[in-house]
Amino acid sequence: AYSELRGVMIDVTLRKLAELQVEQDRTSLQLSMDLALLGRWELDAASRTVTVDDQIWRMLRTSAEAQGGHTMSLAAYRERYLPIELHARGAVAFAEALSTPEPNYTRQLEHAWVRADGTRAFVLQRFTIVRDAHGQVVGGRGVVQDITERKETELRLTRLLEGESLLATLAQRFLEMEPEAFDDGVTDALRAIGEFGRMARVALFLYSTDGRRVLNSHEWCANPADSLMAELREFPAGAYGYFRQELTALRVVRIQHIDDLPDGSTEKAWALERGFRPCLLYPLVSRSRLIGVLGCYAPINEPRIFDNDLLALLASFSSSVAGLVAQKLDDDQRLLLERQLLQAQKMEAIGTLAGGIAHDFNNILSAIVGNLGLARIDHEHGRPVEHSLAEIELAAERARGLVQQ
């Protein structure tokens, strides 16, 4: 049996405090990385595998459980999460990193990711290579920051600037536009709107003066084969009842899914038969009256959300062109009335002329008939008829002269 127990006590307070500090630092670092949307990864060059942390899985809108762990082959990562247009670029970057002679090789690059749900994200990669004791590259490690919000803001700002520039250009063009340049100017504007909004077709529809007919007056198509000008050149205003109802109320029609169209409507029947195109219809208004419609049509069955930038562009275009369209319609109507008046005046002049000619012919015929009667009487009584015949000849000469006028 033991009669005594001996031991040594070592004060590990400092070590424990240090370990606690390291753990706190690690937790703080992880929290900071989470707040900064930073994820970590490591690459093993020999196995060509990449290991990622949970933050990267969250960025990709998936989880380690769903993906079978934190490690996957580099090829699988590339196929699943890099857009196809970046596959070649990624392979080149990987080969360059493994073959570089630089001892402290680091790189930073921005690129797109394809998330597990199919949506796109933008990330900033910062990485460096790892070498063994002999200086050979054995892998790499890096951090990834989700910069989607920043990139989307930058893209939106760029788009806003493009839209503002286009708005200013269109507004200035229509302010300075001569009447004879109207048609070309509208077509150019439709093209600019179509390219800005990535549309398949942009068309301008104008209502007839009486509001009963609709004329597809101008059109731009990304693919000329999509043109509907010949088919929709003119149609009754009530042919598309749902659109007519909304536009008459001066409401913007935004159809982003086929279910946005009422069941049983002509519009939905057309979409089911011809292929659904997301569309945006903007009313053209002058003096509180609907005078036309600006229609924007996306490619068939392409998912589309019409953003406020496009709406702002259409609003500016409609306000710029509505006055010119109204003026053109008024000019066309005035020209039609002037032509009708001129035609009426011509018919009146012809009527007056015809009436005068008929009156003169009636007098000539009366003279001819009268002198024929006198000649017959003179002949029956044996008197000379030369005088009556001379009067008949004179009347015939007057008739010939009248016809020659």
mmCIF file of C-alpha atoms in Angstrom:
data_model
loop_
_atom_site.group_PDB
_atom_site.id
_atom_site.type_symbol
_atom_site.label_atom_id
_atom_site.label_comp_id
_atom_site.label_asym_id
_atom_site.label_seq_id
_atom_site.Cartn_x
_atom_site.Cartn_y
_atom_site.Cartn_z
ATOM 1 C CA ALA A 1 0.000 0.000 0.000
ATOM 2 C CA TYR A 2 1.073 3.527 -0.682
ATOM 3 C CA SER A 3 1.808 5.602 2.381
ATOM 4 C CA GLU A 4 1.989 8.947 0.644
ATOM 5 C CA LEU A 5 1.010 10.672 -2.576
ATOM 6 C CA ARG A 6 3.319 13.056 -4.278
ATOM 7 C CA GLY A 7 2.758 15.241 -7.292
ATOM 8 C CA VAL A 8 3.692 18.370 -9.138
ATOM 9 C CA MET A 9 1.402 21.280 -9.763
ATOM 10 C CA ILE A 10 2.098 23.578 -12.665
ATOM 11 C CA ASP A 11 0.426 26.911 -13.015
ATOM 12 C CA VAL A 12 -1.165 26.852 -16.490
ATOM 13 C CA THR A 13 -3.162 29.993 -15.994
ATOM 14 C CA LEU A 14 -1.220 31.918 -18.623
ATOM 15 C CA ARG A 15 -1.501 29.059 -21.114
ATOM 16 C CA LYS A 16 -5.219 28.716 -20.480
ATOM 17 C CA LEU A 17 -5.667 32.443 -20.793
ATOM 18 C CA ALA A 18 -3.688 32.352 -24.032
ATOM 19 C CA GLU A 19 -5.775 29.452 -25.335
ATOM 20 C CA LEU A 20 -8.916 31.299 -24.333
ATOM 21 C CA GLN A 21 -7.637 34.416 -26.080
ATOM 22 C CA VAL A 22 -6.840 32.378 -29.212
ATOM 23 C CA GLU A 23 -10.340 30.911 -29.148
ATOM 24 C CA GLN A 24 -11.847 34.337 -28.616
ATOM 25 C CA ASP A 25 -9.715 35.714 -31.457
ATOM 26 C CA ARG A 26 -10.784 32.820 -33.679
ATOM 27 C CA THR A 27 -14.426 33.405 -32.797
ATOM 28 C CA SER A 28 -14.010 37.140 -33.308
ATOM 29 C CA LEU A 29 -12.273 36.542 -36.634
ATOM 30 C CA GLN A 30 -15.000 34.166 -37.745
ATOM 31 C CA LEU A 31 -17.658 36.678 -36.708
ATOM 32 C CA SER A 32 -15.839 39.417 -38.564
ATOM 33 C CA MET A 33 -15.549 37.216 -41.620
ATOM 34 C CA ASP A 34 -19.231 36.328 -41.386
ATOM 35 C CA LEU A 35 -20.166 39.984 -41.082
ATOM 36 C CA ALA A 36 -17.895 40.816 -44.005
ATOM 37 C CA LEU A 37 -19.335 37.872 -45.939
ATOM 38 C CA LEU A 38 -15.925 36.224 -46.061
ATOM 39 C CA GLY A 39 -15.421 32.512 -46.571
ATOM 40 C CA ARG A 40 -12.223 30.439 -46.480
ATOM 41 C CA TRP A 41 -10.997 27.678 -48.730
ATOM 42 C CA GLU A 42 -7.926 25.474 -49.106
ATOM 43 C CA LEU A 43 -6.674 23.684 -52.200
ATOM 44 C CA ASP A 44 -4.729 20.418 -52.262
ATOM 45 C CA ALA A 45 -2.696 20.283 -55.463
ATOM 46 C CA ALA A 46 -1.932 16.568 -55.280
ATOM 47 C CA SER A 47 -5.555 15.421 -55.019
ATOM 48 C CA ARG A 48 -6.888 18.427 -56.896
ATOM 49 C CA THR A 49 -9.542 18.929 -54.242
ATOM 50 C CA VAL A 50 -10.816 22.049 -52.566
ATOM 51 C CA THR A 51 -12.102 22.341 -48.990
ATOM 52 C CA VAL A 52 -14.466 25.168 -48.097
ATOM 53 C CA ASP A 53 -15.999 26.415 -44.860
ATOM 54 C CA ASP A 54 -19.666 26.805 -43.956
ATOM 55 C CA GLN A 55 -19.677 30.484 -44.893
ATOM 56 C CA ILE A 56 -18.846 29.644 -48.505
ATOM 57 C CA TRP A 57 -21.671 27.106 -48.532
ATOM 58 C CA ARG A 58 -23.995 29.803 -47.220
ATOM 59 C CA MET A 59 -22.814 32.153 -49.955
ATOM 60 C CA LEU A 60 -23.666 29.437 -52.452
ATOM 61 C CA ARG A 61 -27.070 28.939 -50.777
ATOM 62 C CA THR A 62 -26.413 25.353 -49.839
ATOM 63 C CA SER A 63 -24.832 23.438 -46.936
ATOM 64 C CA ALA A 64 -22.189 20.837 -46.168
ATOM 65 C CA GLU A 65 -24.966 18.356 -45.460
ATOM 66 C CA ALA A 66 -26.535 18.926 -48.868
ATOM 67 C CA GLN A 67 -23.153 18.702 -50.613
ATOM 68 C CA GLY A 68 -21.804 15.683 -48.721
ATOM 69 C CA GLY A 69 -19.179 17.519 -46.708
ATOM 70 C CA HIS A 70 -16.750 20.394 -47.044
ATOM 71 C CA THR A 71 -14.406 18.868 -49.652
ATOM 72 C CA MET A 72 -15.007 18.365 -53.354
ATOM 73 C CA SER A 73 -12.945 17.908 -56.485
ATOM 74 C CA LEU A 74 -11.744 21.034 -58.237
ATOM 75 C CA ALA A 75 -13.491 19.871 -61.415
ATOM 76 C CA ALA A 76 -16.818 19.477 -59.575
ATOM 77 C CA TYR A 77 -16.463 22.946 -58.053
ATOM 78 C CA ARG A 78 -15.762 24.443 -61.450
ATOM 79 C CA GLU A 79 -18.698 22.673 -63.125
ATOM 80 C CA ARG A 80 -21.212 23.470 -60.386
ATOM 81 C CA TYR A 81 -20.381 26.969 -59.282
ATOM 82 C CA LEU A 82 -18.489 28.776 -62.038
ATOM 83 C CA PRO A 83 -20.386 30.175 -65.034
ATOM 84 C CA ILE A 84 -19.499 28.236 -68.158
ATOM 85 C CA GLU A 85 -17.838 31.300 -69.687
ATOM 86 C CA LEU A 86 -15.314 31.250 -66.797
ATOM 87 C CA HIS A 87 -14.322 27.578 -67.020
ATOM 88 C CA ALA A 88 -11.372 28.205 -69.319
ATOM 89 C CA ARG A 89 -10.279 31.273 -67.351
ATOM 90 C CA GLY A 90 -10.392 29.285 -64.090
ATOM 91 C CA ALA A 91 -8.274 26.473 -65.531
ATOM 92 C CA VAL A 92 -5.670 28.971 -66.756
ATOM 93 C CA ALA A 93 -5.545 30.724 -63.361
ATOM 94 C CA PHE A 94 -5.112 27.374 -61.571
ATOM 95 C CA ALA A 95 -2.302 26.252 -63.904
ATOM 96 C CA GLU A 96 -0.567 29.621 -63.541
ATOM 97 C CA ALA A 97 -0.721 29.448 -59.739
ATOM 98 C CA LEU A 98 0.763 25.944 -59.628
ATOM 99 C CA SER A 99 3.619 26.754 -62.003
ATOM 100 C CA THR A 100 4.616 30.188 -60.755
ATOM 101 C CA PRO A 101 8.213 30.651 -59.533
ATOM 102 C CA GLU A 102 7.199 33.586 -57.344
ATOM 103 C CA PRO A 103 7.864 32.686 -53.706
ATOM 104 C CA ASN A 104 5.051 34.878 -52.362
ATOM 105 C CA TYR A 105 2.521 34.512 -55.177
ATOM 106 C CA THR A 106 -0.812 36.174 -54.367
ATOM 107 C CA ARG A 107 -3.694 37.172 -56.566
ATOM 108 C CA GLN A 108 -6.992 39.026 -56.290
ATOM 109 C CA LEU A 109 -9.800 38.778 -58.808
ATOM 110 C CA GLU A 110 -13.523 39.366 -59.128
ATOM 111 C CA HIS A 111 -15.802 36.917 -60.875
ATOM 112 C CA ALA A 112 -19.314 35.521 -60.928
ATOM 113 C CA TRP A 113 -20.591 32.461 -59.079
ATOM 114 C CA VAL A 114 -23.572 30.297 -59.905
ATOM 115 C CA ARG A 115 -25.368 29.544 -56.663
ATOM 116 C CA ALA A 116 -26.973 26.195 -55.911
ATOM 117 C CA ASP A 117 -30.418 27.683 -56.736
ATOM 118 C CA GLY A 118 -29.231 28.855 -60.158
ATOM 119 C CA THR A 119 -28.973 32.560 -59.333
ATOM 120 C CA ARG A 120 -25.741 34.468 -59.829
ATOM 121 C CA ALA A 121 -23.533 36.082 -57.229
ATOM 122 C CA PHE A 122 -20.362 38.149 -57.489
ATOM 123 C CA VAL A 123 -17.318 37.407 -55.335
ATOM 124 C CA LEU A 124 -13.876 38.831 -54.679
ATOM 125 C CA GLN A 125 -11.187 36.139 -54.357
ATOM 126 C CA ARG A 126 -7.884 36.745 -52.534
ATOM 127 C CA PHE A 127 -5.551 33.771 -52.522
ATOM 128 C CA THR A 128 -1.944 32.699 -52.165
ATOM 129 C CA ILE A 129 -0.024 29.498 -52.884
ATOM 130 C CA VAL A 130 1.358 27.112 -50.250
ATOM 131 C CA ARG A 131 4.828 25.559 -50.665
ATOM 132 C CA ASP A 132 6.489 22.682 -48.848
ATOM 133 C CA ALA A 133 9.959 22.723 -47.251
ATOM 134 C CA HIS A 134 11.523 22.200 -50.674
ATOM 135 C CA GLY A 135 9.714 25.130 -52.225
ATOM 136 C CA GLN A 136 7.327 22.994 -54.231
ATOM 137 C CA VAL A 137 3.747 24.168 -54.625
ATOM 138 C CA VAL A 138 1.488 21.837 -52.687
ATOM 139 C CA GLY A 139 -1.704 23.851 -52.695
ATOM 140 C CA GLY A 140 -3.252 27.196 -52.001
ATOM 141 C CA ARG A 141 -5.539 28.983 -49.615
ATOM 142 C CA GLY A 142 -7.695 32.006 -49.853
ATOM 143 C CA VAL A 143 -10.697 33.989 -48.749
ATOM 144 C CA VAL A 144 -13.820 34.807 -50.678
ATOM 145 C CA GLN A 145 -15.940 37.889 -50.103
ATOM 146 C CA ASP A 146 -19.491 38.130 -51.377
ATOM 147 C CA ILE A 147 -19.660 41.460 -53.228
ATOM 148 C CA THR A 148 -22.989 40.789 -54.956
ATOM 149 C CA GLU A 149 -24.714 43.757 -53.358
ATOM 150 C CA ARG A 150 -21.862 46.070 -54.305
ATOM 151 C CA LYS A 151 -21.699 44.784 -57.881
ATOM 152 C CA GLU A 152 -25.464 45.005 -58.291
ATOM 153 C CA THR A 153 -25.317 48.583 -57.027
ATOM 154 C CA GLU A 154 -22.501 49.362 -59.468
ATOM 155 C CA LEU A 155 -24.390 47.726 -62.327
ATOM 156 C CA ARG A 156 -27.561 49.563 -61.381
ATOM 157 C CA LEU A 157 -25.650 52.855 -61.211
ATOM 158 C CA THR A 158 -24.121 52.155 -64.616
ATOM 159 C CA ARG A 159 -27.556 51.346 -66.001
ATOM 160 C CA LEU A 160 -29.025 54.486 -64.454
ATOM 161 C CA LEU A 161 -26.285 56.585 -66.047
ATOM 162 C CA GLU A 162 -26.887 54.890 -69.397
ATOM 163 C CA GLY A 163 -30.614 55.486 -69.025
ATOM 164 C CA GLU A 164 -30.148 59.131 -68.102
ATOM 165 C CA SER A 165 -27.824 59.656 -71.048
ATOM 166 C CA LEU A 166 -30.297 57.978 -73.375
ATOM 167 C CA LEU A 167 -33.165 60.031 -71.928
ATOM 168 C CA ALA A 168 -31.266 63.260 -72.497
ATOM 169 C CA THR A 169 -30.348 62.224 -76.047
ATOM 170 C CA LEU A 170 -33.911 61.272 -76.973
ATOM 171 C CA ALA A 171 -35.410 64.375 -75.379
ATOM 172 C CA GLN A 172 -32.967 66.662 -77.195
ATOM 173 C CA ARG A 173 -33.520 64.841 -80.474
ATOM 174 C CA PHE A 174 -37.294 65.236 -80.308
ATOM 175 C CA LEU A 175 -37.020 68.879 -79.257
ATOM 176 C CA GLU A 176 -34.954 69.658 -82.362
ATOM 177 C CA MET A 177 -36.704 67.256 -84.724
ATOM 178 C CA GLU A 178 -38.063 68.582 -87.990
ATOM 179 C CA PRO A 179 -41.487 67.218 -89.030
ATOM 180 C CA GLU A 180 -40.033 65.377 -92.020
ATOM 181 C CA ALA A 181 -37.601 63.521 -89.730
ATOM 182 C CA PHE A 182 -40.342 62.245 -87.415
ATOM 183 C CA ASP A 183 -40.609 58.699 -88.786
ATOM 184 C CA ASP A 184 -36.859 58.019 -88.794
ATOM 185 C CA GLY A 185 -36.508 59.630 -85.377
ATOM 186 C CA VAL A 186 -39.203 57.433 -83.829
ATOM 187 C CA THR A 187 -37.704 54.270 -85.334
ATOM 188 C CA ASP A 188 -34.248 55.183 -83.984
ATOM 189 C CA ALA A 189 -35.767 55.825 -80.545
ATOM 190 C CA LEU A 190 -37.532 52.445 -80.578
ATOM 191 C CA ARG A 191 -34.218 50.765 -81.408
ATOM 192 C CA ALA A 192 -32.464 52.558 -78.531
ATOM 193 C CA ILE A 193 -35.230 51.550 -76.098
ATOM 194 C CA GLY A 194 -35.160 47.957 -77.339
ATOM 195 C CA GLU A 195 -31.398 47.624 -76.931
ATOM 196 C CA PHE A 196 -31.444 49.274 -73.506
ATOM 197 C CA GLY A 197 -34.221 46.975 -72.272
ATOM 198 C CA ARG A 198 -32.933 43.866 -74.117
ATOM 199 C CA MET A 199 -36.245 43.577 -75.962
ATOM 200 C CA ALA A 200 -37.121 41.480 -78.983
ATOM 201 C CA ARG A 201 -39.608 44.014 -80.359
ATOM 202 C CA VAL A 202 -40.640 47.588 -79.632
ATOM 203 C CA ALA A 203 -43.628 49.078 -81.441
ATOM 204 C CA LEU A 204 -45.617 52.302 -81.518
ATOM 205 C CA PHE A 205 -49.387 52.016 -81.929
ATOM 206 C CA LEU A 206 -51.528 55.062 -82.724
ATOM 207 C CA TYR A 207 -55.278 55.373 -82.400
ATOM 208 C CA SER A 208 -57.271 56.745 -85.316
ATOM 209 C CA THR A 209 -58.947 60.126 -84.799
ATOM 210 C CA ASP A 210 -62.291 58.521 -84.024
ATOM 211 C CA GLY A 211 -60.627 56.028 -81.652
ATOM 212 C CA ARG A 212 -62.048 53.003 -83.450
ATOM 213 C CA ARG A 213 -58.912 51.747 -85.147
ATOM 214 C CA VAL A 214 -55.332 51.120 -84.048
ATOM 215 C CA LEU A 215 -52.415 51.578 -86.426
ATOM 216 C CA ASN A 216 -49.021 49.932 -85.841
ATOM 217 C CA SER A 217 -47.184 52.954 -87.245
ATOM 218 C CA HIS A 218 -43.557 52.205 -86.238
ATOM 219 C CA GLU A 219 -41.594 49.135 -85.179
ATOM 220 C CA TRP A 220 -38.102 47.904 -84.289
ATOM 221 C CA CYS A 221 -37.153 44.221 -83.992
ATOM 222 C CA ALA A 222 -33.886 42.678 -82.825
ATOM 223 C CA ASN A 223 -34.608 39.947 -85.374
ATOM 224 C CA PRO A 224 -36.417 41.241 -88.485
ATOM 225 C CA ALA A 225 -38.172 37.859 -88.717
ATOM 226 C CA ASP A 226 -40.150 38.811 -85.576
ATOM 227 C CA SER A 227 -41.809 41.745 -87.327
ATOM 228 C CA LEU A 228 -45.595 41.984 -86.969
ATOM 229 C CA MET A 229 -46.050 45.216 -88.905
ATOM 230 C CA ALA A 230 -47.829 43.528 -91.811
ATOM 231 C CA GLU A 231 -50.144 41.572 -89.508
ATOM 232 C CA LEU A 232 -50.909 44.399 -87.082
ATOM 233 C CA ARG A 233 -50.806 47.313 -89.484
ATOM 234 C CA GLU A 234 -54.418 48.153 -88.617
ATOM 235 C CA PHE A 235 -56.977 46.463 -86.357
ATOM 236 C CA PRO A 236 -60.136 47.373 -84.395
ATOM 237 C CA ALA A 237 -59.441 49.183 -81.118
ATOM 238 C CA GLY A 238 -61.565 46.672 -79.203
ATOM 239 C CA ALA A 239 -59.798 43.593 -80.599
ATOM 240 C CA TYR A 240 -57.760 43.210 -77.415
ATOM 241 C CA GLY A 241 -60.275 44.038 -74.713
ATOM 242 C CA TYR A 242 -58.125 43.658 -71.597
ATOM 243 C CA PHE A 243 -55.327 45.845 -72.936
ATOM 244 C CA ARG A 244 -57.879 48.378 -74.177
ATOM 245 C CA GLN A 245 -59.539 48.540 -70.749
ATOM 246 C CA GLU A 246 -56.288 49.125 -68.881
ATOM 247 C CA LEU A 247 -54.835 51.600 -71.361
ATOM 248 C CA THR A 248 -58.055 53.615 -71.625
ATOM 249 C CA ALA A 249 -57.778 54.065 -67.858
ATOM 250 C CA LEU A 250 -54.238 55.384 -68.585
ATOM 251 C CA ARG A 251 -52.632 52.530 -66.639
ATOM 252 C CA VAL A 252 -49.293 50.938 -67.536
ATOM 253 C CA VAL A 253 -49.775 47.271 -68.495
ATOM 254 C CA ARG A 254 -46.997 45.048 -67.140
ATOM 255 C CA ILE A 255 -47.309 41.368 -68.151
ATOM 256 C CA GLN A 256 -44.401 39.334 -66.748
ATOM 257 C CA HIS A 257 -46.069 35.896 -66.675
ATOM 258 C CA ILE A 258 -48.796 34.359 -68.795
ATOM 259 C CA ASP A 259 -50.992 34.066 -65.683
ATOM 260 C CA ASP A 260 -51.013 37.875 -65.531
ATOM 261 C CA LEU A 261 -53.426 37.709 -68.486
ATOM 262 C CA PRO A 262 -57.113 37.084 -67.686
ATOM 263 C CA ASP A 263 -58.466 33.641 -68.548
ATOM 264 C CA GLY A 264 -60.607 33.677 -71.666
ATOM 265 C CA SER A 265 -59.086 36.928 -72.939
ATOM 266 C CA THR A 266 -58.024 37.406 -76.542
ATOM 267 C CA GLU A 267 -54.580 38.351 -75.252
ATOM 268 C CA LYS A 268 -54.121 35.038 -73.417
ATOM 269 C CA ALA A 269 -55.413 33.041 -76.387
ATOM 270 C CA TRP A 270 -52.849 34.801 -78.597
ATOM 271 C CA ALA A 271 -50.044 34.026 -76.099
ATOM 272 C CA LEU A 272 -51.017 30.354 -75.871
ATOM 273 C CA GLU A 273 -51.173 30.028 -79.642
ATOM 274 C CA ARG A 274 -48.208 32.148 -80.720
ATOM 275 C CA GLY A 275 -45.882 31.903 -77.707
ATOM 276 C CA PHE A 276 -45.894 34.080 -74.592
ATOM 277 C CA ARG A 277 -43.795 37.228 -74.623
ATOM 278 C CA PRO A 278 -43.470 39.257 -71.412
ATOM 279 C CA CYS A 279 -44.572 42.735 -72.395
ATOM 280 C CA LEU A 280 -44.819 46.266 -71.123
ATOM 281 C CA LEU A 281 -47.405 48.623 -72.625
ATOM 282 C CA TYR A 282 -47.093 52.326 -71.868
ATOM 283 C CA PRO A 283 -49.949 54.725 -72.782
ATOM 284 C CA LEU A 284 -49.220 57.810 -74.857
ATOM 285 C CA VAL A 285 -51.378 60.629 -73.551
ATOM 286 C CA SER A 286 -52.019 64.099 -74.934
ATOM 287 C CA ARG A 287 -54.411 66.555 -73.291
ATOM 288 C CA SER A 288 -55.674 63.735 -71.005
ATOM 289 C CA ARG A 289 -56.599 61.660 -74.044
ATOM 290 C CA LEU A 290 -55.133 58.283 -75.039
ATOM 291 C CA ILE A 291 -53.611 58.717 -78.480
ATOM 292 C CA GLY A 292 -51.303 55.723 -78.694
ATOM 293 C CA VAL A 293 -49.375 52.948 -76.978
ATOM 294 C CA LEU A 294 -45.679 52.143 -76.727
ATOM 295 C CA GLY A 295 -45.262 48.360 -76.577
ATOM 296 C CA CYS A 296 -42.097 46.535 -75.449
ATOM 297 C CA TYR A 297 -41.919 42.765 -75.954
ATOM 298 C CA ALA A 298 -39.275 40.421 -74.536
ATOM 299 C CA PRO A 299 -38.151 37.225 -76.299
ATOM 300 C CA ILE A 300 -40.665 34.366 -76.179
ATOM 301 C CA ASN A 301 -40.831 32.609 -72.782
ATOM 302 C CA GLU A 302 -37.866 34.557 -71.394
ATOM 303 C CA PRO A 303 -38.368 35.284 -67.673
ATOM 304 C CA ARG A 304 -38.399 39.026 -67.304
ATOM 305 C CA ILE A 305 -38.848 41.534 -64.512
ATOM 306 C CA PHE A 306 -39.412 45.018 -65.897
ATOM 307 C CA ASP A 307 -37.378 47.370 -63.725
ATOM 308 C CA ASN A 308 -38.011 50.994 -62.870
ATOM 309 C CA ASP A 309 -35.131 52.125 -65.104
ATOM 310 C CA LEU A 310 -36.992 50.932 -68.194
ATOM 311 C CA LEU A 311 -40.236 52.468 -66.933
ATOM 312 C CA ALA A 312 -38.473 55.803 -66.438
ATOM 313 C CA LEU A 313 -37.155 55.633 -69.990
ATOM 314 C CA LEU A 314 -40.615 54.860 -71.398
ATOM 315 C CA ALA A 315 -42.163 57.654 -69.339
ATOM 316 C CA SER A 316 -39.666 60.162 -70.705
ATOM 317 C CA PHE A 317 -40.054 58.899 -74.263
ATOM 318 C CA SER A 318 -43.839 58.986 -74.099
ATOM 319 C CA SER A 319 -43.879 62.540 -72.755
ATOM 320 C CA SER A 320 -41.398 63.638 -75.438
ATOM 321 C CA VAL A 321 -43.117 61.955 -78.352
ATOM 322 C CA ALA A 322 -46.775 62.317 -77.312
ATOM 323 C CA GLY A 323 -46.892 65.992 -78.224
ATOM 324 C CA LEU A 324 -45.262 65.340 -81.589
ATOM 325 C CA VAL A 325 -47.593 62.415 -82.254
ATOM 326 C CA ALA A 326 -50.617 64.513 -81.324
ATOM 327 C CA GLN A 327 -49.370 67.325 -83.574
ATOM 328 C CA LYS A 328 -48.783 64.869 -86.394
ATOM 329 C CA LEU A 329 -52.272 63.400 -85.951
ATOM 330 C CA ASP A 330 -53.741 66.927 -85.926
ATOM 331 C CA ASP A 331 -51.731 67.801 -89.037
ATOM 332 C CA ASP A 332 -52.858 64.616 -90.765
ATOM 333 C CA GLN A 333 -56.468 65.324 -89.801
ATOM 334 C CA ARG A 334 -56.195 68.939 -90.995
ATOM 335 C CA LEU A 335 -54.626 67.785 -94.252
ATOM 336 C CA LEU A 336 -57.457 65.281 -94.705
ATOM 337 C CA LEU A 337 -60.048 67.995 -94.053
ATOM 338 C CA GLU A 338 -58.261 70.347 -96.455
ATOM 339 C CA ARG A 339 -58.263 67.653 -99.126
ATOM 340 C CA GLN A 340 -61.928 66.969 -98.511
ATOM 341 C CA LEU A 341 -62.699 70.692 -98.728
ATOM 342 C CA LEU A 342 -60.677 71.024 -101.922
ATOM 343 C CA GLN A 343 -62.500 68.052 -103.401
ATOM 344 C CA ALA A 344 -65.851 69.566 -102.436
ATOM 345 C CA GLN A 345 -64.844 72.874 -104.001
ATOM 346 C CA LYS A 346 -63.797 71.080 -107.171
ATOM 347 C CA MET A 347 -67.084 69.228 -107.311
ATOM 348 C CA GLU A 348 -68.931 72.489 -106.731
ATOM 349 C CA ALA A 349 -67.001 74.170 -109.539
ATOM 350 C CA ILE A 350 -67.625 71.220 -111.799
ATOM 351 C CA GLY A 351 -71.308 71.367 -110.879
ATOM 352 C CA THR A 352 -71.443 75.070 -111.628
ATOM 353 C CA LEU A 353 -69.592 74.572 -114.891
ATOM 354 C CA ALA A 354 -71.781 71.652 -115.820
ATOM 355 C CA GLY A 355 -74.887 73.687 -114.985
ATOM 356 C CA GLY A 356 -73.692 76.573 -117.136
ATOM 357 C CA ILE A 357 -72.809 74.286 -120.032
ATOM 358 C CA ALA A 358 -76.178 72.552 -119.754
ATOM 359 C CA HIS A 359 -77.917 75.955 -119.820
ATOM 360 C CA ASP A 360 -75.963 77.079 -122.910
ATOM 361 C CA PHE A 361 -76.589 73.767 -124.652
ATOM 362 C CA ASN A 362 -80.276 74.084 -123.864
ATOM 363 C CA ASN A 363 -80.376 77.543 -125.544
ATOM 364 C CA ILE A 364 -78.502 76.228 -128.593
ATOM 365 C CA LEU A 365 -80.791 73.229 -128.904
ATOM 366 C CA SER A 366 -83.822 75.518 -128.581
ATOM 367 C CA ALA A 367 -82.504 77.639 -131.472
ATOM 368 C CA ILE A 368 -81.839 74.568 -133.609
ATOM 369 C CA VAL A 369 -85.250 73.028 -132.899
ATOM 370 C CA GLY A 370 -87.032 76.378 -133.454
ATOM 371 C CA ASN A 371 -85.350 77.064 -136.779
ATOM 372 C CA LEU A 372 -86.042 73.494 -137.921
ATOM 373 C CA GLY A 373 -89.740 74.150 -137.235
ATOM 374 C CA LEU A 374 -89.672 77.421 -139.155
ATOM 375 C CA ALA A 375 -87.876 75.791 -142.097
ATOM 376 C CA ARG A 376 -90.504 73.030 -142.236
ATOM 377 C CA ILE A 377 -93.338 75.617 -142.306
ATOM 378 C CA ASP A 378 -91.598 77.728 -144.976
ATOM 379 C CA HIS A 379 -91.008 74.631 -147.086
ATOM 380 C CA GLU A 380 -94.701 73.630 -146.830
ATOM 381 C CA HIS A 381 -95.780 77.106 -148.071
ATOM 382 C CA GLY A 382 -93.192 77.289 -150.807
ATOM 383 C CA ARG A 383 -91.148 79.983 -149.147
ATOM 384 C CA PRO A 384 -87.297 79.967 -149.080
ATOM 385 C CA VAL A 385 -85.696 78.159 -146.077
ATOM 386 C CA GLU A 386 -82.125 79.451 -146.414
ATOM 387 C CA HIS A 387 -82.459 81.885 -143.524
ATOM 388 C CA SER A 388 -83.583 79.151 -141.092
ATOM 389 C CA LEU A 389 -80.821 76.808 -142.266
ATOM 390 C CA ALA A 390 -78.257 79.547 -141.725
ATOM 391 C CA GLU A 391 -79.484 80.042 -138.136
ATOM 392 C CA ILE A 392 -79.251 76.274 -137.529
ATOM 393 C CA GLU A 393 -75.679 76.242 -138.865
ATOM 394 C CA LEU A 394 -74.764 79.199 -136.621
ATOM 395 C CA ALA A 395 -76.196 77.401 -133.563
ATOM 396 C CA ALA A 396 -74.240 74.241 -134.416
ATOM 397 C CA GLU A 397 -71.018 76.289 -134.605
ATOM 398 C CA ARG A 398 -71.726 77.751 -131.134
ATOM 399 C CA ALA A 399 -72.236 74.197 -129.789
ATOM 400 C CA ARG A 400 -68.922 73.038 -131.233
ATOM 401 C CA GLY A 401 -67.139 76.020 -129.699
ATOM 402 C CA LEU A 402 -68.706 75.297 -126.305
ATOM 403 C CA VAL A 403 -67.473 71.665 -126.384
ATOM 404 C CA GLN A 404 -63.967 72.791 -127.327
ATOM 405 C CA GLN A 405 -63.781 75.025 -124.225
#
